[in-house]
Coordinates of C-alpha atoms in Angstrom, one line a residue:
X1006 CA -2.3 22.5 -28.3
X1007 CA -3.7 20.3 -31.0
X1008 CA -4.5 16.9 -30.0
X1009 CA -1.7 14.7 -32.1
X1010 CA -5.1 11.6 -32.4
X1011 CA -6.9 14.6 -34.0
X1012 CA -4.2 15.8 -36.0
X1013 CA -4.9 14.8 -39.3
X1014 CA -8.8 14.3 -39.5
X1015 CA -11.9 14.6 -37.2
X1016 CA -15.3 12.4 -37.3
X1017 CA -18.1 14.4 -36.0
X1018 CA -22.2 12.8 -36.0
X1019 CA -24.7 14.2 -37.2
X1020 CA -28.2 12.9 -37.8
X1021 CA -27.0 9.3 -37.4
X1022 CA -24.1 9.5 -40.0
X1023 CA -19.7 9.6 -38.9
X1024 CA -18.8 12.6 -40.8
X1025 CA -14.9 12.7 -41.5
X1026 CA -13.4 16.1 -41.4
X1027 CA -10.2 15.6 -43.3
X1028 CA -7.6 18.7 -43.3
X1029 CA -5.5 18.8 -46.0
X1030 CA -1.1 18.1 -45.1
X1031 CA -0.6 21.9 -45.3
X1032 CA -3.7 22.9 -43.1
X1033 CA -1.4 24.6 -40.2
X1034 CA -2.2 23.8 -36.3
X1035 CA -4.3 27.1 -35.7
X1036 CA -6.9 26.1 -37.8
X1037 CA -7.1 22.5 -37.0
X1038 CA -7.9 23.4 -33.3
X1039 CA -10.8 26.3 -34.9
X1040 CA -12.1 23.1 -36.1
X1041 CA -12.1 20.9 -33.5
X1042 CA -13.3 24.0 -31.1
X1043 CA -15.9 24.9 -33.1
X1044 CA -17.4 20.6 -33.2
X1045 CA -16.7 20.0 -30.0
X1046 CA -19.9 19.0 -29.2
X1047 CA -20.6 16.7 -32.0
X1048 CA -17.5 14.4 -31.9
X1049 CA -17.5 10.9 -32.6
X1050 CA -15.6 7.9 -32.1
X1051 CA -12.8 7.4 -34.4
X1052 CA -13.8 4.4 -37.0
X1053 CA -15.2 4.2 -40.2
X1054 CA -16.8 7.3 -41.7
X1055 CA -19.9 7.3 -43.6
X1056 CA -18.6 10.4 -45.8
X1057 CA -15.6 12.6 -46.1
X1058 CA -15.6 16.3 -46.1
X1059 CA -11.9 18.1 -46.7
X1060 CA -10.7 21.5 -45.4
X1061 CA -7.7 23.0 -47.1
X1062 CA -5.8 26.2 -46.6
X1063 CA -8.0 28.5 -49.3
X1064 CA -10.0 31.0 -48.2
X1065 CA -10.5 33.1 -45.0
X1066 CA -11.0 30.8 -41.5
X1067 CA -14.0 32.5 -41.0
X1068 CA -15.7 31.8 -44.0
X1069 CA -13.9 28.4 -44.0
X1070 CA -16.2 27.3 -40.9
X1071 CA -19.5 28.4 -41.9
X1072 CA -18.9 26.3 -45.6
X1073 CA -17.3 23.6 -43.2
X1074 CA -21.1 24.1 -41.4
X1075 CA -22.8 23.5 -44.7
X1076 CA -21.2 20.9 -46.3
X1077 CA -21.1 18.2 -43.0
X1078 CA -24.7 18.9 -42.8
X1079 CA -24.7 18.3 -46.7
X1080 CA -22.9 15.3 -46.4
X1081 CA -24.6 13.4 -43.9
X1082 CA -28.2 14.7 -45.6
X1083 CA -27.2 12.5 -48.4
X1084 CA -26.0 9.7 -46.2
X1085 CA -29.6 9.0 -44.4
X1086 CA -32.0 9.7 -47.2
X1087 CA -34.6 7.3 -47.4
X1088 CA -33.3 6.4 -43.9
X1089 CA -35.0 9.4 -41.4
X1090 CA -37.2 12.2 -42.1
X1091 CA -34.7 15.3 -41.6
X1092 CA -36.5 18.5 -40.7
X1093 CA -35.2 22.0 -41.0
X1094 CA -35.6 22.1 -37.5
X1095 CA -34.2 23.5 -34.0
X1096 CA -34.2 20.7 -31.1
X1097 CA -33.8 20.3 -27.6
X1098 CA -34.7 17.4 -25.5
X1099 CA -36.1 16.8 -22.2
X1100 CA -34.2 15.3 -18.9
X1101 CA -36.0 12.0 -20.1
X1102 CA -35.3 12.3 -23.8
X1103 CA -38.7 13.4 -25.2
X1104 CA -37.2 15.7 -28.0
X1105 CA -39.2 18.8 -29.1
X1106 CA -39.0 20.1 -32.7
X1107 CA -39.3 23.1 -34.0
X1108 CA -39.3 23.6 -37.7
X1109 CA -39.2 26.9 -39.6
X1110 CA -37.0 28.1 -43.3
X1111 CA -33.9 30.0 -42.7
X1112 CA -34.5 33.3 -41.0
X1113 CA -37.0 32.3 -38.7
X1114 CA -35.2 32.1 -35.7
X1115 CA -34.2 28.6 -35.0
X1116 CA -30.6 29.6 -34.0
X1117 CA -31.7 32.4 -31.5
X1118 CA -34.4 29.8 -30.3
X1119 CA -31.9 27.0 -29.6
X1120 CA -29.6 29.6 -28.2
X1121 CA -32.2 30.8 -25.9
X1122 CA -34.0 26.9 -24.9
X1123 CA -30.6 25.1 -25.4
X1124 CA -29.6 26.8 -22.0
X1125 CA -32.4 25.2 -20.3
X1126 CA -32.5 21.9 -21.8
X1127 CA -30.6 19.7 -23.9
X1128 CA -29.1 21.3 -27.2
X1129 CA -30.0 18.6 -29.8
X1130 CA -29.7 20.6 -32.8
X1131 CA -29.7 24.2 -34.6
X1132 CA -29.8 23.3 -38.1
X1133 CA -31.7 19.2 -38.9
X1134 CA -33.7 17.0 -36.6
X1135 CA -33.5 14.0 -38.2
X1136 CA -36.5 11.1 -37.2
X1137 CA -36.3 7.3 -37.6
X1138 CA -39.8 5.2 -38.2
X1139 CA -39.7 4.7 -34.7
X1140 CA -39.6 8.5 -33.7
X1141 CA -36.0 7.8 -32.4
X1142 CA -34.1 11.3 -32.8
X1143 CA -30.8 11.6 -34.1
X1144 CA -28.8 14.5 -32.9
X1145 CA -27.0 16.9 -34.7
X1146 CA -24.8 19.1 -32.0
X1147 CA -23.5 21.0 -34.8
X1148 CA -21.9 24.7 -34.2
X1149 CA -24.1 27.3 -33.5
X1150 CA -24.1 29.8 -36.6
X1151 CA -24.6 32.9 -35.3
X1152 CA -25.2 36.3 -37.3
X1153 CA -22.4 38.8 -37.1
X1154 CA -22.5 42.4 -37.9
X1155 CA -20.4 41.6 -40.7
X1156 CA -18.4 39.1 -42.3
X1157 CA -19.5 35.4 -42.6
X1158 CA -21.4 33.6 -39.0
X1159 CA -19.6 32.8 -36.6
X1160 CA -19.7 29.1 -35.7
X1161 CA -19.7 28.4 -32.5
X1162 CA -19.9 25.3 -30.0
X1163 CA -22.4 24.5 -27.8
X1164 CA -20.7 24.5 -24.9
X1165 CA -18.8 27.9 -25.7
X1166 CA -22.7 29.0 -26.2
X1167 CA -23.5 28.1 -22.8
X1168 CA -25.8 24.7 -24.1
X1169 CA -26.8 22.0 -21.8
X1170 CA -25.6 18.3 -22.6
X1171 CA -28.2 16.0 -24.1
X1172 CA -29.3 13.5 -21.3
X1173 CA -28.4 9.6 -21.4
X1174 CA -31.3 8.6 -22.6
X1175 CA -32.8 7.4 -25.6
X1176 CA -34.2 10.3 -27.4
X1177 CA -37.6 10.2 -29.1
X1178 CA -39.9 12.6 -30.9
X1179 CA -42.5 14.2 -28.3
X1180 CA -43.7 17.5 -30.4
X1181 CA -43.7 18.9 -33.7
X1182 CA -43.7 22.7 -34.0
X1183 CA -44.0 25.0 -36.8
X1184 CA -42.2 28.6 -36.0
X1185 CA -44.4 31.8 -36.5
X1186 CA -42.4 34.4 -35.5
X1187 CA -43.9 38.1 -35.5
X1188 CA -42.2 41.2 -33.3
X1189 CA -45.1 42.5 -31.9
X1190 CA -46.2 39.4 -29.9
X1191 CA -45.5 39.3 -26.5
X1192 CA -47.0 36.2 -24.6
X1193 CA -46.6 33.3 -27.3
X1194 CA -49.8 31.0 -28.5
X1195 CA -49.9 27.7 -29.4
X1196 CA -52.3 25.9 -31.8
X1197 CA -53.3 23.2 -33.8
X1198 CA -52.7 23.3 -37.3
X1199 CA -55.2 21.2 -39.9
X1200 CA -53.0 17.9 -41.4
X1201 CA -52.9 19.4 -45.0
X1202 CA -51.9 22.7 -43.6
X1203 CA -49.2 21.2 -41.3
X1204 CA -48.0 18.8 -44.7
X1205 CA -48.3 22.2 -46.9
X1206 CA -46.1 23.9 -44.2
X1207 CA -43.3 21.2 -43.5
X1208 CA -42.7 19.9 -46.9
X1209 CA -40.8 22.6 -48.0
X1210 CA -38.4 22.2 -44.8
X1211 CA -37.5 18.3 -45.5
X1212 CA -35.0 16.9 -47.0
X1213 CA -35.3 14.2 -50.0
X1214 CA -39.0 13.2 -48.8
X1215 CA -39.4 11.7 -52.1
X1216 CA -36.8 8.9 -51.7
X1217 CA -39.7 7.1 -49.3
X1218 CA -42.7 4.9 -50.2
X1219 CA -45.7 6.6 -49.9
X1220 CA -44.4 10.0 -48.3
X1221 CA -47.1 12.0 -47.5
X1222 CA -49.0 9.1 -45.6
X1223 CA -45.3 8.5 -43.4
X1224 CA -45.6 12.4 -42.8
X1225 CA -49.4 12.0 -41.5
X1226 CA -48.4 8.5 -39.6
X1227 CA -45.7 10.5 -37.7
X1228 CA -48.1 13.5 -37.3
X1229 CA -50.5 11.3 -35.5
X1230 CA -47.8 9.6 -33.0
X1231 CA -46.6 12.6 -31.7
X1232 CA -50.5 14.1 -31.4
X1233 CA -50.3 16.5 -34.7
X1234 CA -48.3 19.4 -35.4
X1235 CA -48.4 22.6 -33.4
X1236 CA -47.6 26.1 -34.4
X1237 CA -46.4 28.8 -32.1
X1238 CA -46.6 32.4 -32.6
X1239 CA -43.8 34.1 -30.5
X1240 CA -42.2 37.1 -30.2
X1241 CA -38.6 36.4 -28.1
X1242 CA -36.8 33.0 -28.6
X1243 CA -36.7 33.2 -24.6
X1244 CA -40.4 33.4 -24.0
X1245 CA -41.2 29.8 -25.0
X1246 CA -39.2 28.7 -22.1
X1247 CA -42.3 27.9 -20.0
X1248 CA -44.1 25.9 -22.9
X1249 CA -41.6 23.4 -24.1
X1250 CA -42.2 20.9 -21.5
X1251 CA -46.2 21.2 -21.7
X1252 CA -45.5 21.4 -25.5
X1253 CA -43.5 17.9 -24.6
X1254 CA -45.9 16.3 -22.1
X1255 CA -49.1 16.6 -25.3
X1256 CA -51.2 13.2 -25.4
X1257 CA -50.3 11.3 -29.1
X1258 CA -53.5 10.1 -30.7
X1259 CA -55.1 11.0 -34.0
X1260 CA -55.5 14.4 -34.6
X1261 CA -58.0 14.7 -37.2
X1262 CA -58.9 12.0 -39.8
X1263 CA -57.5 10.9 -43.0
X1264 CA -57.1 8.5 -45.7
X1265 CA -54.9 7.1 -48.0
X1266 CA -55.6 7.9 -52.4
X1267 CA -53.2 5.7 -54.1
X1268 CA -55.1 3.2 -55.9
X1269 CA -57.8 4.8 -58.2
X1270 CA -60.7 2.0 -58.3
X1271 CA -63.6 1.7 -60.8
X1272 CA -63.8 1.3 -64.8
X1273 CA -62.2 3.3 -66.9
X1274 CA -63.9 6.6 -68.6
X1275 CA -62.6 9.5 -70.8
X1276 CA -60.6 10.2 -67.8
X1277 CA -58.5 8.5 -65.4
X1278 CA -55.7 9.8 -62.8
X1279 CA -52.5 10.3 -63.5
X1280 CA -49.4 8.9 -62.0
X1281 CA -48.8 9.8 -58.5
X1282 CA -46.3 8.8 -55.6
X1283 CA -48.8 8.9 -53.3
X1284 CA -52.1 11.2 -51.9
X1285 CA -54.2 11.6 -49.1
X1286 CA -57.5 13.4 -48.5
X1287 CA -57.9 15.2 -45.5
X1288 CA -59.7 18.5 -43.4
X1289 CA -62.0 18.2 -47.1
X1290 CA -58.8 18.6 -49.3
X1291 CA -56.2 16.2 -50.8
X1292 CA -53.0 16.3 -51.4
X1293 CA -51.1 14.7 -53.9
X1294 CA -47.6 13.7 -54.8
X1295 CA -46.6 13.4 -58.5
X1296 CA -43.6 13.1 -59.9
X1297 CA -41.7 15.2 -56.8
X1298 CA -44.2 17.8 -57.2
X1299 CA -46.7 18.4 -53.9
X1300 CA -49.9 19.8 -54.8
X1301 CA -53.0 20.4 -52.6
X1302 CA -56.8 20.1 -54.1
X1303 CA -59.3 22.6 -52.8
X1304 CA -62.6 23.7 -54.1
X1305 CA -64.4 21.6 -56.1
X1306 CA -60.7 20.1 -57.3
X1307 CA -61.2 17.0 -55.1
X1308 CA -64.8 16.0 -55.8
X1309 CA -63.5 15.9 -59.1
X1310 CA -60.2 14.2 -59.0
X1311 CA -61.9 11.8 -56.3
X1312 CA -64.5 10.8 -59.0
X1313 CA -62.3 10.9 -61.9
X1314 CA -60.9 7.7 -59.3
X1315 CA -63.8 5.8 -58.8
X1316 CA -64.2 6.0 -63.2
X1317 CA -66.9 8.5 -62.8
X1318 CA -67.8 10.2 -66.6
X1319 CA -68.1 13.5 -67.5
X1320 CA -71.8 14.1 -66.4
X1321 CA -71.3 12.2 -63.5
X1322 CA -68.9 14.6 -62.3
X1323 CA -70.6 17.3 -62.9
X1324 CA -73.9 15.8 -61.2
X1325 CA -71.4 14.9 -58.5
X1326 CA -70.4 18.4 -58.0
X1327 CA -73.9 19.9 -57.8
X1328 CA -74.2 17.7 -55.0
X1329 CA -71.5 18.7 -52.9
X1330 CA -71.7 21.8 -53.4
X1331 CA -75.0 23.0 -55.2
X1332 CA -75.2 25.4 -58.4
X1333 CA -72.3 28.3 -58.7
X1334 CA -72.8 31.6 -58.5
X1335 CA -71.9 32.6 -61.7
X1336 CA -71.1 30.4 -65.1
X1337 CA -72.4 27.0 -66.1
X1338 CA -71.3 24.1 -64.2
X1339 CA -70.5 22.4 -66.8
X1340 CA -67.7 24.9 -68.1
X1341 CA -66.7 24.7 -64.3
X1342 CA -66.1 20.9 -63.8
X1343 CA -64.2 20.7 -67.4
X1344 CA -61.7 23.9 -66.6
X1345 CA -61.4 22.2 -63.4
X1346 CA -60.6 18.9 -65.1
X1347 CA -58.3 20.9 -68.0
X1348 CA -56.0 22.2 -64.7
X1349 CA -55.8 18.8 -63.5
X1350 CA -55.0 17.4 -66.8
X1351 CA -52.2 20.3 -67.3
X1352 CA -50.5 19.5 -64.1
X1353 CA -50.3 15.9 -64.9
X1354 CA -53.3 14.6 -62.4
X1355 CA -55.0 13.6 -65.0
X1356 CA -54.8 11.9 -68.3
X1357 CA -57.5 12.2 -71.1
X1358 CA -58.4 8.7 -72.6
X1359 CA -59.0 5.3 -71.1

């Protein structure tokens, strides 16, 4: 029987923001209690909500619950951008709230792997791990979406999925993984992954990066608290059962060094950079924000764009790149450093003209 204080609406948290599930006056009692089954794990208080998400009577249940999935998780994305750094991520946490993270694009496995490490520790999320500048987490006990033989996922709750509780404690950001997952392997390895790499990797799995200062340097700032970002390759979800807590217990410190590129210094030549969000050079590349677009520089690309910074001229570059890294192979270096320069000029990392 439907619970009469949970008859007309549900809040539910996720990441930090009071999502309202509203059900429309003609939503019958069957399907309010599929709703309320299917959050169970994620209700919050009644109060104010933060955003509104309505279910009506259209539609099949079934597919009705994985959109209802979708749009929460929509909902509160747009509430706490700017706010957290929200991963497309799998979490659990430890008995003492150290929360490990493991990030991966749909079809990786995050699901299975929650299913299968939620059992032995606490179920923080399937879907978004959202982070706060302190490396507070902010759960997100969402349904399960599991894959069906046919038909739309079933969403189910994490207690109905066997999930432990998260612990009473404040949870924190211990680990950042990056999900390799490959058939054949059957002991998983874990391994460091170079700070452009690991940026190259996780960009594509956040969620409105670009609505913070400086992003790139916030994404190497929080790889360096939590001891850089791993990446395990894995075969079965269940095998990583033995590494999450040495995966949790890793040292934080500086993994790897790097520097900040926003301010281009020197006089100006017949080049100069372009506008840019932010950059930083690291493992002998940079990478560079401009205008929501992430780029990486490799090859001679930074020597360049690094000199084209400090107001370096055209034959200055070119002597620049000798240097670093002697004559080419093949062609003139000169016709090397100006296509270089015509790329970067193309993309909008540099401007022609003082």
């Amino acid at each position: 029987m439907t619970d009469p204080a949970l008859a007309q609406h549900l809040d539910v948290a996720a990441i930090g923001a009071k999502v309202r599930i509203e059900f429309a006056p003609d939503v019958p009692e069957p399907t309010r209690q599929r709703v309320h089954d299917a959050w169970a794990g994620a209700i919050a208080e009644d109060g104010v909500a933060d955003a509104v998400v309505r279910v009506d009577t259209h539609g099949a249940i079934e597919s009705m619950l994985e959109q209802l999935s979708v749009r929460v998780t929509v909902a509160a994305l747009e509430r706490k951008r700017g706010e957290l750094i929200m991963m497309h991520a799998a979490g659990v946490a430890m008995d003492d709230g150290r929360v490990v993270a493991f990030v991966g694009p749909s079809g990786r496995g995050k699901t299975t792997l929650s299913a299968a490490l939620g059992a032995h520790f606490g179920y923080v999320s399937d879907e978004t791990v959202g982070v706060d500048p302190d490396l507070g987490v902010w759960a997100y006990r969402k349904p399960l979406s599991l894959v069906r033989s046919s038909g739309p996922k079933e969403q189910v709750s994490p207690r109905r999925a066997g999930l432990l509780e998260l612990p009473d404690r404040r949870l924190r950001l211990a680990a950042l993984v990056l999900l390799d997952r490959r058939p054949d392997v059957t002991d998983p390895v874990a391994s460091r992954v170079p700070l452009i790499e690991a940026i190259t990797e996780l960009v594509p799995q956040l969620s409105f990066l670009n609505d913070f200062d400086a992003p790139l340097q916030r994404l190497a700032e929080l790889f360096d608290a939590v001891g850089g970002v791993w990446r395990v390759t894995y075969g079965e979800a269940a095998s990583l059962i033995p590494m999450v807590p040495e995966l949790a217990r890793a040292v934080p410190g500086v993994v790897g060094a790097w520097r900040s590129l926003t301010t281009a210094h020197g006089g100006a030549t017949e080049f100069r950079w372009g506008d840019l969000s932010d950059a930083i050079a690291a493992d002998g590349s940079v990478a560079v924000m401009s205008e929501g677009v992430f780029r990486v520089l490799t090859g001679i690309a930074p020597t360049i764009w690094l000199g084209i910074g400090t107001g370096l001229s055209m034959e200055q570059l070119v002597e620049q790149t000798l240097s670093d890294f002697g004559p080419p192979p093949a062609g003139d270096a000169w016709e090397l450093v100006a296509a270089a320069i015509d790329e970067l000029t193309r993309v909008g990392l540099v401007v022609r003209g003082g």
